[in-house]
Each structure stands twice: as C-alpha cells, then as structure tokens.
C-alpha cells in the first residue's frame, strides 16, 4: 500500500517554508517580532498517499496546514502544487489557486454556521466556486452525503441535531463536493469514541481508494497514524525532525524525539509505566532554543547540538532525519517494535 | 482477600430532565481493593461522570439513587447525609483530580491561596499551623519546580502539565485514602501525559493510596491501571485485571470495543447502531440491540455478573460464544 | 425552538413586557378606530375645559376641552412611529459599520470606532436642541437628532459580536472555501449576531420613546396641536396640581410603554444569553 516516494511526481512540494505569526509593526506602540510557528519545513506529498503529520500541541502542525491551504500567508519558502509554484500570494488569491487543496476542521460541528442547514452549508462551497445551477448543486450535495455514508435527507437538518460522528462525515462531505485532490485532515478523530473513530477511519480509507484522494493527516494519536498512514513526518517546534515510511518510523525510529514520542504514546500492549522517556515540556514557541530545537530535552545532546542547526539528511532511501548525531545513536529497541 | 476500600454494588441512578426521567446508571458494580489503581472505561454517555458524582456525593438535585450502595471503608455513602459527605468524605477521605486543570483553578487567585483554603476545611487537625509547610512538601512530591515560589504564582504562569500536578497536589493535600481522577490527562500531550501517569503510579505507591481512574483510552489504562472495569450505557459489563481484560475480553461489547482500537489488527468496523438514550433504555441487557449474539432472553432479563475466576466478572451469560466474523 | 418559546413563557416580566408592546402596537395601528372622540382630539371646545375623568371622557379633558383619552391613543401611534423610525434608521447606519469594523481590522476599524466614540460623547438632548436651532423645530428634526446619536450603540454591539464570530471556526472554514467578505458578513455573521441586535433594538425603542417625550416637553419635538405625550405634559404644567389628570395619563402612557420595551428587552437578553444558548 505504501505509495512510492518520488519527489518529482509529488503533488505538493514544500521547501524552506517559514510562517511567522503575530508580527506587528504598528505606527505607535511596541513592535513584535512574532513567533516562527513554522520554521523551515521541507515536505513532499506523493499523489495517493496518506502522510501523517505528528507532533505535540504548539509544534506548528495547524499553522503549517493553514499555510499550505493558503489562509495564512507564509513569510519565506516556496510551495509547489502539481509543478506550479503557488507561494507568495495574499490569502484571497492563494485560496483561488489552491482549490485542489481542501481542509477538514478538527471540530466540523463548529465549522458549520449554526443557523444554516447542512445542505445549504454544503452547497455554499459550490456556489462560491461559481456553480450557478441550484439543481446541480443539490444533486452534488446529496451524492457527497451518501458518499460519506449519510442519509441524503441529512441536508435538511441543522448542525446541533447531529452527533459527533455524523458531523465528522458532514465535514468530509463538505470538501468532497469541491472535488479536491489533496485533503488536509486536522485531527479528524480527536474527541471521538473508539467505535465511532473506527468507522471514520474506515470511511477515510475507502474514500481514498474510491476517489484517488491524497491526505495530509494531522494527528497526535500515534495508534491512529500507524493504522492509517503510509508515511509519517514528525514535527517539533516548527521543524520536521524525521520522515519515514510508517513501518520504518515505528520499527526503527532515528530521531531521539521520535523515539521519546513512540515510547510515551499509550498503546494496548503498553506495559505499566516504569520510566519516563523524556523530561520536561516543550518550550513556548516564542523561545525556540538555538541549534537543534530539541537539545535541552534530548538525552543524547552534546554541546555542539546547541550551536549548529541540523538539516534533514537521508539516512536511507525515503527515511530523512534531522539530527546532528543520528549516526552515533544506539540502535535502541523501542517498545513499539513488533 | 481483605475488604476492598470502595465497593459499589448494584448502583442505579436516575436524573429527572426536561424530556422525562433518564436512567443514567442501571446497575454498576465496582470494587477498588486497597493499594490498587482501577480504571473505568466507557464511551461518552455511558455514565462515567455520574458514577464519580455519586461516589463524591455531588449528584445534581434532580438525581436520585434508586438502588444499590456505595461502601467506602464499610460506610454507605449512597445513603449518607450531605453534611457528612461534605465534612468527612469529599476532599478529605476522597481526593478528586478533575479533567481540565485550567477550569479547576481560579485565575485571579494565587495558587497557594486556593490550595490553603481547601486545607483549612479538610486537612487533618494534627497539621494545624503547618499547612503551608505541608503544601510545599506535596508540591515537591508532585515535582513542581521551586515549590516555595510556586505557591505565590498565578495559574496561568504554569504549563498544562504543571497545572495538572498542582491539582494532584491539591487532591493529596488533605491526606485522602482514595483518589478519583476524571480523565486527568486528556488535555495533555503524550510525553507530558506519560510523566503525569508515572507520577500518579509513584504517588499511589508512596502514600499507600487507592485510585479510581476514569478514561476512554485503553492505552492509558494499560499504562496505569491494575484492574479495569468496562461500562456500557450505565451497566458494568466486564471487570478484570487490566492485562487479562485487554487480551481476553469476554463480554461482546468489550470485545467489539477493543476490536475498534487502531492497535488491533482486525478490520476497522465500528459497532453497528449507536448508544441508546437513557430516557428510553433497552430492557434487559442494554447492549442487546447492538449485540451480534443476543437472544430473546437478553431482551427480558438483566444479566447477572458471572465470575469465571475470582477477579474476573462478566455480565453476559453467552460470553463463551464466538462472535460472528463481520462483527468482531 | 419549542423549548425556547417555553423558556420565554416562564419568564413572567418578559411576557408582561411582550403583552404591553403588542398592546401598544395594536393601539397604534387602530388608533383612529379606538379613539372614542376622534374629532374632540383636535378641536378645541372651550365649554368642555378641564373636565375630570368621567364615563364620557375616561381620562378627562385638557385646557382646550379636548378628550385626553383620544389624544393618548393617537399619541401612541406617533410614539411608535418615532421609535421604529429612529431605531430602524440607527440600525441601518450602525449595523453595517459594526460589521465592517469588527471584520476588517487595521485603520478602517480604528476610523469607524473612533468616530463612534466621538458621537457617543455628544449628549443626545444637546444635539437635538442644536439641530432644532439650525433647522425648523419639529418631529423630523427630533427623529434625525435621535438617529444621529443612537447608531453608535448598534455599531458597538455588532462590533463586539463580529470580533467574537470572526475567530469562530465556521468563519475560518468559509475563508477556507474562498467565500467573499460580503458573503461572510451579511449571510453568516449578521444572522449569528442577530440576538444582541434585537435586544439592543428593543431597549432602544423604549429609550427613544422616552427621549422623544423629553424633546416634546422641551418644545423641540412634536408641535402643537399634534397629540404627543411629552407635549401634553408640557402643556399641563401651568394647570397643575388642580387638573391632575391632564399630566397623569400621558405620563402613565410613557411609563407603561418604556417599561414594556425594557421588560421585553431584558427577557430577550436572558433568552439569548450565550451561556444559556450553548445548552440548546
């Protein structure tokens, strides 16, 4: 199932992407340099693959997603969609050129106008894109609703009448009507019960197979990521620290942060906690440590880790790691090895 | 085996609401042996939070305990007076760790002020005059850096993980025998969650406590709990030591729920149907409308807990049957 | 929806307010039919001066022998017309400004909000008096003055709501599908901000009736011989306290109308309170 990693055929190519949030230069008052929420990200997404983007809260995953989508303007770097450069545009322009990328919100219930019926909300996206035929819009919405396993009559209902699982499906249907190629899913199973989560995951997998979609799957739940994704990218403080095929990342993680994350994540076959894999909590995004951002919490850190910043290097084909010491690290058997 | 610290048996609670009477808990059985951590797992709406409120004696005024008892150290909390519960149980014999550390702390008061206030009401008399000293010790025990200074800071000055540690210290501040934790790590990141879980395990051992840990995450249960109890729609369906329940669940609901876990190799299926409304609960076994091996008897009779072994109980007379392939 | 109606019906003062407002509307619409002596409302009949309340003249007669009851009934119409015109025009100005100020940000927001601050700093009555001096005193001038001073209240309310809604997820989702600013503002944010606008408008009606009466009393509002509550009180001053009914009944009309709108407004506010709204 693993889609071949091929930078040339990538549907989306990201190079050196930097997004600074909250930079202000008011006429009066204090200037603010802002926070580098995304701090030099390189990323490729191959057509048809599911790329898992994993990281803890505040690591910049959502900002990265919003930048790719175009609602947040990047400060540096380039974004190439299907071979066309689509970077450096203001948000309105960016959204128009990046119509092939669509975004499913973490809380699809809150992403719907509470005063509008489901059908009306879903049709709106089509109307904005210039679909002038109400009959055609309605037909497309009904088709999308049944595509995600909902009764087309759901179109007449209101967001507060639906359950969490149904709202996830509505959220997916909402972007399916727009016929995207790359779908960014932001924590699509957060807050769902296990049984509902299972059905949503299966739906996502079926839709990919049926419609040939590509997913950027943002999650902090490693069990889910491992289950669904072909490849994963681990993010820490605005930087990608490791990317690899899912099997490889779980069986032979190279970056110390990836190892800590895997060891900490709760799984059915977890043992009772005996030791804590990493101490402390990530620093505030406003105060990113110099050099390797992870060095203050890294047990393998050496003085030079605080000085020079690592870049993504190819450890083996399709396995990239951003660590100054990856060659020296012990081949640590992690608890997740199967 | 000695008497458990807390023994909930046959507990039924109903709440009068706008749409009628909700029978939220129908028959919950739960035992917390001394020195052990017991996990309670269930999906949203299964009655987990009502169970906690019943034990703490903070059920809403429109709720009524219809049957059953809650024996804590041999004393029935279900029928104790509210005054006794407030003075001698809640916050003193039983400590509570809430889900959201940000909501549980008042943002305009210093952390120390809030925690000392609780101790004034509930701390054991022999600590009189030494509350602050005690609190500093506790903050050290929960690994809050620089405890003395931490007391003079405001809640927003702490990170999420540290706030959760403060609340754990607050729950411990009155020397409880039992800790009740309501999903205390859901808001935390995995590495922080791991640290808090480790801390909880160490504290339970160090202070000789018992703990009731409510969660929806089997992975967290595996990392923390000695025993686990699965609840569905207000009924206890299965209870066993953690490893045994996760590896050899017997009740159809527990088996199907575990099969939904992404760590399981089975095909992602979900469980057909949805959780029933507590206003019109199914008769008999509440899981029967969604159960692939239900028979007529399941719709009429509420199944008793069967005990194939001393520490394993299952509320399903047909638990030895294999589930059809499509369902599991 | 049914629950919302039930909840409202449980709020006794609000129901009372609604009753008063509906009754007032009814009186205003059918004033000509309801007034027992429509002719005696305008024509002076000096033989009938200062008659105390009786079976024929329920509220008595005034210094020109006109039927006070008929004049109060007809005054209801003018009071409601003033209230609706002023509040309606103030909304037309204030609501769009608030939407844009809340959504756009930057210097445009600053401009709108500072203008709002300046207008809020001008006392309503002083502006009305000044306008009356510049233009011809009369109902139109009074209404213009009230409108010019009332719109900032709407701008402020809508601004705060828009700021809140702007950061909500559904607006972000709309930006994500590329919706235009006008679409987001008028099709999505405006309906969601409707409840505080309605509350503000309801209370504004009561406030406007009161202020219009004051302007009438000061002689820069309605002009004689129009039946106006404030004007009637002003005319009655010379004949107090002997002819107590002359001032009392128009005064009561003002009290009841303002009270009705305020009770209704408070009830609606409770109903729309966001903390309660979430539990719906």
Coordinates of C-alpha atoms in Angstrom, one line a residue, chain A residues 11 69 95 98-104 129 172-184 207 211-215:
Chain A
X11 CA 1.5 16.5 -5.7
X69 CA -4.2 25.8 2.5
X95 CA -7.2 30.2 -1.9
X98 CA -5.1 26.2 -4.3
X99 CA -8.6 25.0 -4.9
X100 CA -7.3 21.4 -5.2
X101 CA -6.3 21.6 -1.5
X102 CA -9.1 21.4 1.0
X103 CA -9.2 21.3 4.7
X104 CA -11.3 19.3 7.2
X129 CA -16.9 28.5 -6.9
X172 CA -15.8 15.4 4.9
X173 CA -18.8 15.6 2.6
X174 CA -18.4 19.4 2.6
X175 CA -15.0 19.2 1.0
X176 CA -15.8 16.2 -1.2
X177 CA -18.3 18.4 -3.2
X178 CA -15.4 20.6 -4.1
X179 CA -13.6 17.7 -5.7
X180 CA -10.2 18.2 -4.0
X181 CA -7.1 16.3 -4.8
X182 CA -5.3 16.9 -1.5
X183 CA -7.3 16.8 1.7
X184 CA -5.8 18.2 4.9
X207 CA -12.8 7.4 0.1
X211 CA -11.8 8.8 -5.3
X212 CA -8.0 8.7 -5.5
X213 CA -7.5 11.3 -2.8
X214 CA -4.3 12.3 -1.1
X215 CA -4.3 13.0 2.6

